[in-house]
Coordinates of N, CA, C and O in Angstrom, one line a residue:
M91 N -370.8 -114.9 9.5 CA -371.0 -114.1 8.1 C -369.6 -114.2 7.4 O -368.4 -114.3 8.0
K92 N -369.7 -114.5 6.4 CA -368.7 -114.4 4.7 C -368.8 -113.7 3.6 O -369.9 -113.8 3.6
T93 N -367.7 -113.7 3.1 CA -367.7 -112.6 2.2 C -367.1 -113.8 1.2 O -366.2 -114.4 1.0
K94 N -368.4 -113.6 -0.1 CA -367.6 -114.2 -1.5 C -367.7 -113.1 -2.4 O -368.4 -112.1 -2.6
E95 N -366.7 -113.8 -3.4 CA -365.9 -112.5 -4.5 C -366.4 -113.3 -5.5 O -366.4 -114.5 -5.5
L96 N -367.6 -112.8 -6.5 CA -367.7 -113.0 -7.9 C -367.6 -111.8 -8.4 O -367.5 -111.1 -8.5
I97 N -367.4 -112.5 -10.0 CA -366.7 -111.8 -11.1 C -368.8 -111.5 -11.6 O -368.9 -113.3 -12.8
C98 N -369.3 -110.7 -12.2 CA -370.8 -110.8 -12.8 C -370.3 -111.2 -14.1 O -369.6 -110.5 -14.9
I99 N -371.2 -112.2 -14.6 CA -370.9 -112.6 -16.2 C -372.1 -111.6 -17.0 O -372.1 -112.5 -18.2
V100 N -372.9 -111.3 -16.4 CA -374.3 -110.8 -17.1 C -374.1 -109.7 -18.1 O -374.5 -109.7 -19.3
C101 N -373.3 -108.9 -18.2 CA -373.1 -108.2 -18.9 C -371.5 -107.4 -19.4 O -370.6 -108.2 -18.5
P102 N -371.0 -106.9 -20.2 CA -369.3 -106.7 -20.4 C -368.8 -106.1 -19.6 O -367.8 -106.2 -19.6
N103 N -369.5 -105.4 -18.5 CA -368.8 -104.8 -17.7 C -367.5 -105.8 -16.8 O -366.6 -105.5 -16.5
G104 N -368.2 -107.0 -16.2 CA -367.4 -107.8 -15.8 C -367.0 -107.3 -14.2 O -366.5 -107.5 -13.8
C105 N -368.3 -106.8 -13.6 CA -368.0 -106.2 -12.0 C -367.3 -107.1 -11.1 O -367.9 -108.0 -11.3
Q106 N -366.6 -107.0 -10.8 CA -365.6 -107.7 -9.2 C -366.8 -107.3 -8.2 O -367.0 -106.3 -7.7
L107 N -367.6 -108.6 -7.3 CA -368.5 -108.2 -6.5 C -368.4 -108.9 -5.7 O -367.6 -110.0 -5.4
E108 N -368.5 -108.4 -4.4 CA -368.5 -108.9 -3.4 C -369.8 -109.3 -2.0 O -370.7 -108.0 -2.5
A109 N -370.1 -110.1 -2.0 CA -371.4 -110.5 -1.3 C -371.3 -111.1 0.2 O -370.5 -111.7 0.6
D110 N -372.1 -110.3 1.2 CA -372.1 -111.1 2.4 C -372.8 -112.3 2.7 O -374.1 -111.7 2.3
I111 N -372.7 -112.9 3.2 CA -373.8 -113.9 3.2 C -373.5 -114.7 4.6 O -372.5 -115.2 5.4
I112 N -374.7 -115.1 4.9 CA -374.7 -116.0 6.4 C -375.2 -117.3 6.0 O -375.9 -117.6 5.4
E113 N -374.2 -117.6 6.5 CA -374.4 -119.3 6.0 C -375.0 -120.2 7.1 O -375.4 -119.7 8.5
G114 N -376.0 -121.2 6.6 CA -376.6 -121.8 7.4 C -377.3 -123.2 6.3 O -377.0 -123.5 5.7
K115 N -378.4 -123.4 6.9 CA -379.0 -125.0 6.1 C -379.3 -123.9 4.6 O -378.8 -124.7 3.5
E116 N -379.7 -122.8 4.6 CA -379.7 -122.1 3.2 C -379.2 -120.7 3.7 O -379.3 -120.5 4.6
A117 N -377.9 -120.5 2.7 CA -377.5 -119.2 3.0 C -378.3 -118.0 2.6 O -379.2 -118.1 2.1
T118 N -378.2 -117.1 3.4 CA -378.7 -115.9 3.4 C -377.7 -115.0 3.0 O -376.6 -114.5 3.4
V119 N -378.0 -114.0 1.8 CA -377.0 -112.8 1.3 C -377.7 -111.5 2.1 O -378.9 -111.2 1.9
T120 N -376.9 -110.4 2.7 CA -377.0 -109.6 3.6 C -376.8 -108.3 2.5 O -377.5 -107.7 2.7
D121 N -375.5 -108.3 2.0 CA -375.2 -107.1 0.9 C -374.7 -107.2 -0.3 O -373.5 -108.4 -0.1
I122 N -374.7 -107.1 -1.4 CA -374.0 -107.0 -2.5 C -373.4 -105.6 -2.8 O -374.2 -104.7 -3.2
R123 N -371.9 -105.6 -3.1 CA -371.3 -104.2 -3.2 C -370.5 -104.9 -4.8 O -369.9 -105.8 -5.1
G124 N -370.3 -103.7 -5.5 CA -369.5 -104.0 -6.9 C -370.3 -103.8 -8.1 O -369.5 -103.1 -9.2
S125 N -371.4 -103.8 -7.8 CA -372.2 -103.6 -9.1 C -371.8 -102.4 -9.7 O -372.7 -101.3 -9.2
R126 N -371.9 -102.3 -11.1 CA -371.9 -100.9 -11.9 C -373.4 -101.1 -12.8 O -373.7 -99.9 -13.3
C127 N -374.3 -101.7 -12.5 CA -375.4 -101.9 -13.4 C -376.3 -102.6 -12.5 O -376.1 -103.2 -11.6
D128 N -377.9 -102.6 -12.9 CA -378.8 -103.4 -11.9 C -379.0 -104.5 -12.4 O -380.0 -105.1 -11.7
K129 N -378.3 -105.0 -13.2 CA -378.2 -106.9 -13.3 C -377.0 -107.5 -12.4 O -377.6 -108.5 -12.3
G130 N -376.3 -106.7 -11.8 CA -375.8 -107.5 -10.9 C -375.9 -108.4 -10.0 O -375.6 -109.3 -9.7
I131 N -376.8 -107.1 -9.4 CA -377.5 -108.0 -7.5 C -378.3 -108.9 -7.9 O -377.7 -109.9 -7.3
P132 N -379.2 -109.0 -8.7 CA -380.2 -110.2 -9.0 C -379.3 -111.6 -9.6 O -379.5 -112.3 -9.0
W133 N -378.2 -110.9 -10.3 CA -377.2 -112.3 -10.6 C -376.4 -112.5 -9.7 O -376.5 -114.2 -9.3
A134 N -375.7 -112.0 -8.9 CA -375.0 -112.7 -7.5 C -375.8 -113.3 -6.7 O -375.9 -114.2 -6.5
E135 N -377.3 -112.3 -6.5 CA -378.1 -113.2 -5.6 C -378.4 -114.9 -5.9 O -378.6 -116.0 -5.0
Q136 N -378.9 -114.9 -7.2 CA -379.6 -116.2 -7.8 C -378.3 -117.2 -7.9 O -377.9 -118.3 -7.3
E137 N -376.6 -116.3 -8.1 CA -375.7 -117.3 -8.1 C -375.5 -117.8 -6.8 O -375.0 -119.2 -6.9
I138 N -375.8 -117.4 -5.8 CA -375.6 -117.5 -4.7 C -376.4 -119.0 -4.0 O -376.4 -119.9 -3.2
M139 N -377.7 -118.5 -4.2 CA -378.7 -119.2 -3.8 C -379.2 -120.4 -4.4 O -379.5 -121.4 -3.6
S140 N -379.0 -120.2 -5.9 CA -379.4 -121.1 -7.0 C -378.9 -121.0 -8.3 O -379.1 -120.8 -8.9
P141 N -377.5 -121.5 -8.2 CA -376.8 -120.9 -9.6 C -377.8 -122.0 -10.5 O -378.2 -123.5 -10.3
M142 N -377.7 -121.5 -11.5 CA -378.4 -121.9 -13.0 C -377.3 -121.9 -13.9 O -376.4 -121.2 -13.9
R143 N -377.3 -123.1 -14.9 CA -376.3 -123.1 -16.1 C -377.1 -123.6 -17.4 O -378.3 -124.1 -16.9
T144 N -376.5 -122.9 -18.3 CA -377.1 -123.9 -19.7 C -375.8 -124.9 -20.1 O -375.0 -124.6 -19.7
I145 N -376.6 -125.5 -21.0 CA -375.5 -126.6 -21.3 C -375.6 -126.7 -22.9 O -376.8 -126.7 -23.5
A146 N -374.8 -127.1 -23.8 CA -374.4 -127.2 -25.1 C -373.7 -128.6 -25.3 O -372.6 -128.8 -24.5
S147 N -373.7 -129.2 -26.1 CA -373.0 -130.3 -26.2 C -373.3 -131.0 -27.8 O -373.8 -130.3 -28.8
N148 N -373.2 -132.4 -27.7 CA -373.2 -132.9 -29.3 C -374.2 -134.4 -29.2 O -373.9 -135.1 -28.3
V149 N -374.4 -134.9 -30.5 CA -375.6 -136.1 -29.9 C -375.0 -136.6 -31.3 O -375.1 -135.9 -32.7
A150 N -374.2 -138.2 -31.5 CA -374.6 -138.8 -32.1 C -375.6 -139.2 -33.5 O -376.9 -139.0 -32.9
V151 N -375.5 -139.1 -34.5 CA -376.4 -139.0 -35.7 C -376.3 -139.8 -36.8 O -375.4 -140.2 -37.5
E152 N -376.6 -141.1 -36.8 CA -376.5 -142.9 -37.7 C -377.2 -141.7 -39.2 O -378.6 -141.1 -39.1
G153 N -376.7 -141.8 -40.4 CA -377.1 -141.9 -41.8 C -377.7 -140.6 -41.7 O -378.1 -140.3 -42.8
G154 N -376.7 -139.5 -41.1 CA -376.7 -138.4 -41.7 C -375.3 -137.3 -42.5 O -374.5 -138.3 -42.4
D155 N -375.7 -136.3 -43.0 CA -374.7 -135.7 -43.9 C -373.5 -135.0 -42.5 O -372.3 -134.8 -43.0
F156 N -373.7 -135.2 -41.4 CA -373.2 -135.0 -40.3 C -372.9 -135.9 -39.5 O -374.2 -136.7 -39.1
P157 N -372.1 -136.6 -38.5 CA -371.7 -137.4 -37.8 C -372.6 -137.0 -36.2 O -373.1 -138.2 -35.5
L158 N -372.6 -135.8 -36.1 CA -373.1 -135.3 -34.8 C -374.2 -134.0 -35.2 O -374.0 -133.2 -36.3
V159 N -375.0 -134.0 -34.2 CA -375.6 -132.4 -34.1 C -375.5 -131.8 -33.0 O -375.5 -132.5 -31.8
S160 N -375.3 -130.9 -33.1 CA -375.3 -129.8 -31.9 C -376.8 -129.5 -31.2 O -377.8 -129.7 -31.4
V161 N -376.4 -129.5 -29.7 CA -377.9 -129.5 -29.1 C -377.6 -128.8 -27.8 O -376.1 -128.1 -27.3
R162 N -378.6 -127.9 -27.2 CA -378.6 -127.5 -26.1 C -379.8 -127.4 -25.4 O -380.9 -128.0 -25.7
T163 N -379.8 -126.8 -23.9 CA -380.9 -126.6 -22.7 C -381.3 -125.5 -23.9 O -380.9 -124.6 -24.1
D164 N -382.7 -125.7 -23.7 CA -383.9 -124.6 -24.0 C -384.1 -123.0 -22.9 O -384.4 -122.3 -23.4
S165 N -383.7 -123.8 -21.7 CA -383.8 -122.8 -20.5 C -382.6 -123.3 -19.2 O -382.2 -124.5 -19.8
P166 N -382.0 -122.3 -18.6 CA -381.0 -122.9 -17.6 C -381.6 -124.4 -16.3 O -382.8 -124.1 -16.5
I167 N -380.6 -124.5 -16.2 CA -381.0 -125.6 -15.3 C -380.1 -125.4 -14.0 O -379.4 -125.2 -14.0
P168 N -380.8 -126.1 -12.7 CA -379.7 -126.0 -12.0 C -378.5 -126.4 -11.8 O -378.3 -127.6 -12.3
L169 N -377.5 -126.1 -11.0 CA -376.1 -126.7 -11.2 C -375.9 -128.1 -10.9 O -375.2 -128.7 -11.8
E170 N -376.8 -128.4 -10.0 CA -376.6 -129.7 -9.7 C -377.4 -130.9 -10.3 O -376.9 -131.8 -10.4
C171 N -378.0 -130.1 -11.4 CA -378.5 -131.5 -12.4 C -377.6 -131.6 -13.5 O -377.8 -132.1 -14.5
I172 N -376.3 -130.8 -13.9 CA -376.2 -130.7 -14.8 C -375.2 -132.4 -15.6 O -375.7 -132.8 -16.3
M173 N -374.6 -133.0 -14.2 CA -374.0 -134.2 -14.8 C -375.3 -135.3 -15.4 O -375.6 -136.1 -16.0
D174 N -376.4 -135.2 -14.3 CA -377.4 -135.9 -14.5 C -378.4 -135.5 -16.0 O -378.0 -136.6 -17.1
V175 N -378.3 -134.6 -16.4 CA -378.6 -134.2 -17.8 C -377.5 -134.5 -18.9 O -377.9 -135.3 -19.9
M176 N -375.9 -134.3 -18.6 CA -375.6 -134.8 -19.5 C -375.6 -136.1 -19.7 O -374.9 -137.0 -20.9
R177 N -375.8 -137.6 -18.9 CA -375.7 -138.7 -19.0 C -376.9 -138.6 -20.0 O -376.6 -139.7 -20.6
E178 N -378.0 -138.4 -19.6 CA -379.2 -138.5 -21.1 C -378.7 -138.1 -22.2 O -379.2 -138.7 -23.1
I179 N -378.2 -137.2 -22.2 CA -377.5 -136.2 -24.0 C -376.2 -137.3 -24.2 O -376.7 -137.6 -25.5
K180 N -375.6 -138.0 -23.4 CA -374.9 -138.9 -23.6 C -375.5 -140.5 -24.5 O -375.0 -140.9 -25.5
A181 N -376.5 -140.5 -24.0 CA -376.7 -141.8 -24.2 C -377.9 -141.6 -25.4 O -378.2 -142.7 -25.5
L182 N -378.1 -140.4 -25.8 CA -378.9 -140.5 -26.7 C -378.7 -140.5 -28.2 O -377.0 -140.5 -28.5
R183 N -379.2 -141.6 -29.3 CA -378.8 -141.5 -30.3 C -379.9 -141.7 -31.3 O -381.0 -142.0 -31.3
L184 N -379.2 -140.6 -32.1 CA -380.6 -140.2 -33.5 C -380.1 -141.0 -34.7 O -379.3 -141.0 -34.9
K185 N -381.6 -141.0 -35.8 CA -381.2 -140.9 -36.8 C -382.0 -139.9 -37.8 O -382.8 -139.0 -36.8
A186 N -381.1 -139.4 -38.7 CA -381.4 -138.4 -39.8 C -382.2 -138.4 -40.2 O -383.3 -139.7 -40.4
P187 N -383.3 -137.7 -40.8 CA -383.2 -136.2 -40.1 C -383.6 -135.7 -38.8 O -384.5 -135.9 -38.4
V188 N -382.5 -134.7 -38.4 CA -382.7 -133.7 -37.4 C -382.7 -132.4 -37.7 O -382.3 -131.9 -39.2
S189 N -383.7 -131.6 -37.3 CA -383.8 -129.9 -37.8 C -383.8 -129.1 -37.1 O -384.1 -129.6 -35.9
I190 N -383.2 -128.0 -36.8 CA -383.0 -127.1 -35.8 C -384.3 -127.0 -35.0 O -385.6 -126.8 -35.9
G191 N -384.1 -126.6 -33.9 CA -385.3 -126.6 -32.9 C -385.9 -128.0 -32.5 O -387.1 -128.1 -31.7
D192 N -385.8 -129.1 -33.0 CA -386.3 -130.4 -32.8 C -386.3 -130.7 -31.1 O -385.0 -130.1 -30.7
H193 N -387.2 -130.9 -30.7 CA -386.9 -131.4 -29.0 C -386.8 -132.8 -29.3 O -387.2 -133.5 -29.4
L194 N -385.5 -133.1 -28.5 CA -385.1 -134.6 -28.8 C -384.8 -135.2 -27.2 O -385.2 -136.1 -27.3
I195 N -385.3 -134.4 -25.9 CA -385.2 -135.1 -25.1 C -386.2 -133.9 -24.4 O -385.9 -132.9 -24.0
K196 N -387.4 -134.5 -23.4 CA -388.1 -133.4 -22.6 C -388.1 -133.9 -21.4 O -387.7 -134.8 -21.2
N197 N -387.8 -133.1 -20.8 CA -387.4 -132.4 -19.4 C -386.7 -133.6 -18.7 O -386.7 -134.5 -17.9
P198 N -385.2 -133.8 -19.5 CA -384.3 -134.5 -18.9 C -384.1 -134.6 -17.2 O -383.6 -133.2 -16.9
A199 N -383.5 -135.2 -16.6 CA -383.3 -135.3 -15.4 C -384.2 -134.9 -14.4 O -383.8 -134.4 -13.4
G200 N -385.4 -134.9 -14.9 CA -386.7 -133.8 -13.9 C -386.6 -132.3 -13.7 O -387.2 -132.1 -13.3
T201 N -386.0 -132.1 -14.8 CA -385.4 -130.7 -14.7 C -386.9 -130.2 -15.7 O -387.5 -130.9 -16.5
T202 N -387.0 -128.7 -16.1 CA -387.9 -128.1 -16.9 C -387.4 -127.6 -17.9 O -388.6 -127.1 -19.0
C203 N -386.4 -127.7 -18.5 CA -385.9 -127.5 -19.6 C -386.1 -129.2 -21.0 O -386.6 -129.4 -20.3
N204 N -385.8 -128.7 -22.1 CA -385.9 -129.8 -22.7 C -384.4 -129.3 -23.7 O -383.6 -128.6 -24.1
I205 N -384.0 -130.9 -24.2 CA -382.3 -130.5 -25.1 C -383.1 -130.3 -26.6 O -383.9 -131.4 -27.1
I206 N -382.6 -129.3 -27.1 CA -383.3 -129.2 -28.9 C -382.0 -129.5 -29.6 O -381.1 -128.7 -29.1
A207 N -382.0 -129.3 -30.8 CA -381.2 -129.6 -31.9 C -380.8 -128.1 -32.1 O -381.8 -127.4 -32.4
T208 N -379.6 -127.2 -32.6 CA -379.0 -126.4 -33.0 C -378.3 -126.6 -34.1 O -377.9 -125.3 -34.7
R209 N -378.8 -127.8 -34.9 CA -378.3 -127.7 -36.7 C -379.2 -129.0 -37.2 O -379.7 -129.3 -36.6
N210 N -379.3 -128.4 -38.3 CA -380.0 -129.6 -39.2 C -378.9 -130.7 -39.5 O -377.6 -130.3 -39.9
V211 N -379.4 -131.7 -39.8 CA -378.9 -132.6 -40.4 C -379.2 -133.6 -41.4 O -380.5 -134.1 -40.7
N212 N -379.2 -133.8 -42.6 CA -379.9 -134.4 -43.3 C -379.4 -135.6 -44.0 O -378.5 -135.7 -43.5
P213 N -380.5 -136.4 -44.2 CA -380.1 -138.0 -44.3 C -379.4 -138.0 -45.5 O -379.4 -137.1 -46.5
V214 N -378.3 -139.2 -45.4 CA -377.4 -139.2 -46.6 C -378.2 -139.6 -48.0 O -379.1 -140.6 -47.7
K215 N -378.1 -139.4 -49.0 CA -379.0 -139.9 -49.9 C -378.1 -141.2 -51.0 O -377.1 -140.7 -50.9

C-alpha cells in the first residue's frame, strides 16, 4: 500500500488530503483523509484513478482585428490526451470573423470535448 498526498483544488479550503492506494494494473483507493467538505473525496478519487484537465490556449487568426483568438476545451479531457489535443490546436489557422462560442475543433484527438472560441475577432475593414 502507498500513501499519496494531494492538495484539493475544488474549493477555496485547499485541503491537504492523504489517499491510501493499492497499486496494480489499476490503482485502487482504499481511504482518503483530510477533506473538510464533501467535494474533496470524489475529486481525489478521480485525480488518482483518471485525472482530467481543461485546456486554454490561443489560435492564430488571419485578417482579424486581433492576431489571436483565445480558445478552451468545453469539458475536461483525460490528462494523457493533453499533448495530442494541443497539437491539433497548434495546427489550427483561422480566418476572421471568429465569434465567442464557435466550435473550432470537434472531438480533438478522439476526446469528447470541443475546442471553442472565447473571444470575438472581427474582420479588419
